[in-house]
mmCIF file of C-alpha atoms in Angstrom:
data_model
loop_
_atom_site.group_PDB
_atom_site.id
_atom_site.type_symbol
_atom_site.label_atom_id
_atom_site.label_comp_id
_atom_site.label_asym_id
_atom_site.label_seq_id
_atom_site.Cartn_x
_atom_site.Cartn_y
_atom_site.Cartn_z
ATOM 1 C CA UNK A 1 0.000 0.000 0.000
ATOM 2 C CA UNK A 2 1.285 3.391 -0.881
ATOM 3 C CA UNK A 3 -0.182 6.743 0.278
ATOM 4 C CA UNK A 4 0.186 9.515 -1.577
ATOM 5 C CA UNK A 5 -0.876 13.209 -0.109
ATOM 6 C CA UNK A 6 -1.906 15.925 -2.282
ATOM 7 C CA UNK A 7 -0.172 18.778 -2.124
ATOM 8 C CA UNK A 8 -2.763 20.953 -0.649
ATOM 9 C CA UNK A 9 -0.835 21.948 3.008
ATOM 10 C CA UNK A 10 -1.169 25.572 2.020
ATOM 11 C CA UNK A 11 -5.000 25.142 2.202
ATOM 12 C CA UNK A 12 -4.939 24.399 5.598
ATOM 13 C CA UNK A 13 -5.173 27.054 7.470
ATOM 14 C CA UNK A 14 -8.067 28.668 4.966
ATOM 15 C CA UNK A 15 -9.995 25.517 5.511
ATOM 16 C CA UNK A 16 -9.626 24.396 1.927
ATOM 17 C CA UNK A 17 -9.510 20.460 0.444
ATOM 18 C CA UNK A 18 -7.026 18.790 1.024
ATOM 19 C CA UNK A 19 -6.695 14.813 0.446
ATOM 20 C CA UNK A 20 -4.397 11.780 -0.717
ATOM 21 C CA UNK A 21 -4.332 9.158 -3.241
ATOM 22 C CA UNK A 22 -3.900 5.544 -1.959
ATOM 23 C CA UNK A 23 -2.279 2.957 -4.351
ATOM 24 C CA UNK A 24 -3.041 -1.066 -3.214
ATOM 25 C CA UNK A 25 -0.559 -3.722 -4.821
ATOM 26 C CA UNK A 26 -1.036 -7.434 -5.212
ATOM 27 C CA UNK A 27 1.642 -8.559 -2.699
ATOM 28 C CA UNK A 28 4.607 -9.105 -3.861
ATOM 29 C CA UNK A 29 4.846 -7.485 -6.836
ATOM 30 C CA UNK A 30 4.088 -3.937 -8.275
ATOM 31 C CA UNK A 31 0.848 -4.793 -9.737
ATOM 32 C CA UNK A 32 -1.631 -2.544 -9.266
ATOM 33 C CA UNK A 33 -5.221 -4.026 -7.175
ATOM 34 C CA UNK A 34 -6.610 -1.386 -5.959
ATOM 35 C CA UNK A 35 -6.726 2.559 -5.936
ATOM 36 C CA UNK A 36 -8.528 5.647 -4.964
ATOM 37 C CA UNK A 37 -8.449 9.061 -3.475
ATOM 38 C CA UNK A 38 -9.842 10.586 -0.269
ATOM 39 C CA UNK A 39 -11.039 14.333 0.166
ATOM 40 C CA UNK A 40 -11.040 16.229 3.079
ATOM 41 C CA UNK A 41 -12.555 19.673 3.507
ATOM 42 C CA UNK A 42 -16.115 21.154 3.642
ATOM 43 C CA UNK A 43 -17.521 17.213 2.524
ATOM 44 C CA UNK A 44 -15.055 14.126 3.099
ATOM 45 C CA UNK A 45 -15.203 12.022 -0.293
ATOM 46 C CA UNK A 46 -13.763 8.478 -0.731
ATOM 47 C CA UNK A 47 -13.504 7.189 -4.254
ATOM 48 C CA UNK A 48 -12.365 3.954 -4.208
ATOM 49 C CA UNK A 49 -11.633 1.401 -7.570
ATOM 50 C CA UNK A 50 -10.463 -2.395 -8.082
ATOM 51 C CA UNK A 51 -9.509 -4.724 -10.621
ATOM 52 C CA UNK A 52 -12.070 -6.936 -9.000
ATOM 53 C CA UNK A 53 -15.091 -5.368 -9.160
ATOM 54 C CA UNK A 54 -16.787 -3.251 -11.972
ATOM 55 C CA UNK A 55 -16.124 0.410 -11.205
ATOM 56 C CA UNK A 56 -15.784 2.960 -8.688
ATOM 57 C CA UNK A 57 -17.481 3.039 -5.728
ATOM 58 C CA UNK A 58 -17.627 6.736 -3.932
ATOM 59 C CA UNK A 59 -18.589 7.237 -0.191
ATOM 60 C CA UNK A 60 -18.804 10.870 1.281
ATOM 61 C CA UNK A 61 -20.197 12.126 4.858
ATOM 62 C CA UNK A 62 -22.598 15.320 4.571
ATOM 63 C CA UNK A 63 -22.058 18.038 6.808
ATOM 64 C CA UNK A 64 -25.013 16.741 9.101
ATOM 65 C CA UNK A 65 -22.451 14.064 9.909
ATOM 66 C CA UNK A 66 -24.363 10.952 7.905
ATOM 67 C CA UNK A 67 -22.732 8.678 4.752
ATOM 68 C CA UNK A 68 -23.781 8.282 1.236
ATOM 69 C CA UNK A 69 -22.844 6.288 -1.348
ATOM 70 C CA UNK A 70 -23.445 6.551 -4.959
ATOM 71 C CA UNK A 71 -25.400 3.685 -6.940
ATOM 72 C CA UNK A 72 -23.413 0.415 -6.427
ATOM 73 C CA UNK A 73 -20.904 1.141 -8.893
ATOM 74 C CA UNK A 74 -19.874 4.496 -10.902
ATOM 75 C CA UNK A 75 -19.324 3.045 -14.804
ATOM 76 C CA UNK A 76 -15.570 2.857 -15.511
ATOM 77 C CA UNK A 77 -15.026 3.991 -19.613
ATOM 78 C CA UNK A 78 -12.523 1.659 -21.295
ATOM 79 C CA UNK A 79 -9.311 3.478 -22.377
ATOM 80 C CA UNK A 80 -9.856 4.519 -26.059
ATOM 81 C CA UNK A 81 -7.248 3.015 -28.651
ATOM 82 C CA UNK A 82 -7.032 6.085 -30.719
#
């Protein structure tokens, strides 16, 4: 597992987003399972993706503290070959 943060540490103290990608290889090697991004600032946002299921998933808590999710999966668009 690799985390990533984005640079956003100048945000901080203006209460802007600030977040990190997070990288999941298959153990072992340097293949790539699993990946996605959290968001923190006024709405926390996880997007999470894996070669084992078909598309994203995205979780964020509202302000009044509760979590949503969006429909079971968000569509993942196959790389073009063009």
């Amino acid at each position: 597992i690799e985390i990533d943060p984005l640079d956003g540490s100048s945000k901080v103290a203006t209460n802007g987003t600030v977040g990190a990608l997070i990288t999941v290889y298959k153990r072992g090697t340097r293949e790539i399972v699993a990946s996605g991004y959290v968001l923190f600032g006024d709405q926390t946002r996880f997007v999470f993706a894996s070669k084992y299921t078909p598309g994203a998933f995205e979780f964020a808590v509202t302000q009044n503290g509760r979590t949503k999710s969006s429909p079971p999966a968000v569509p993942l668009v196959p790389a073009s070959s063009e």
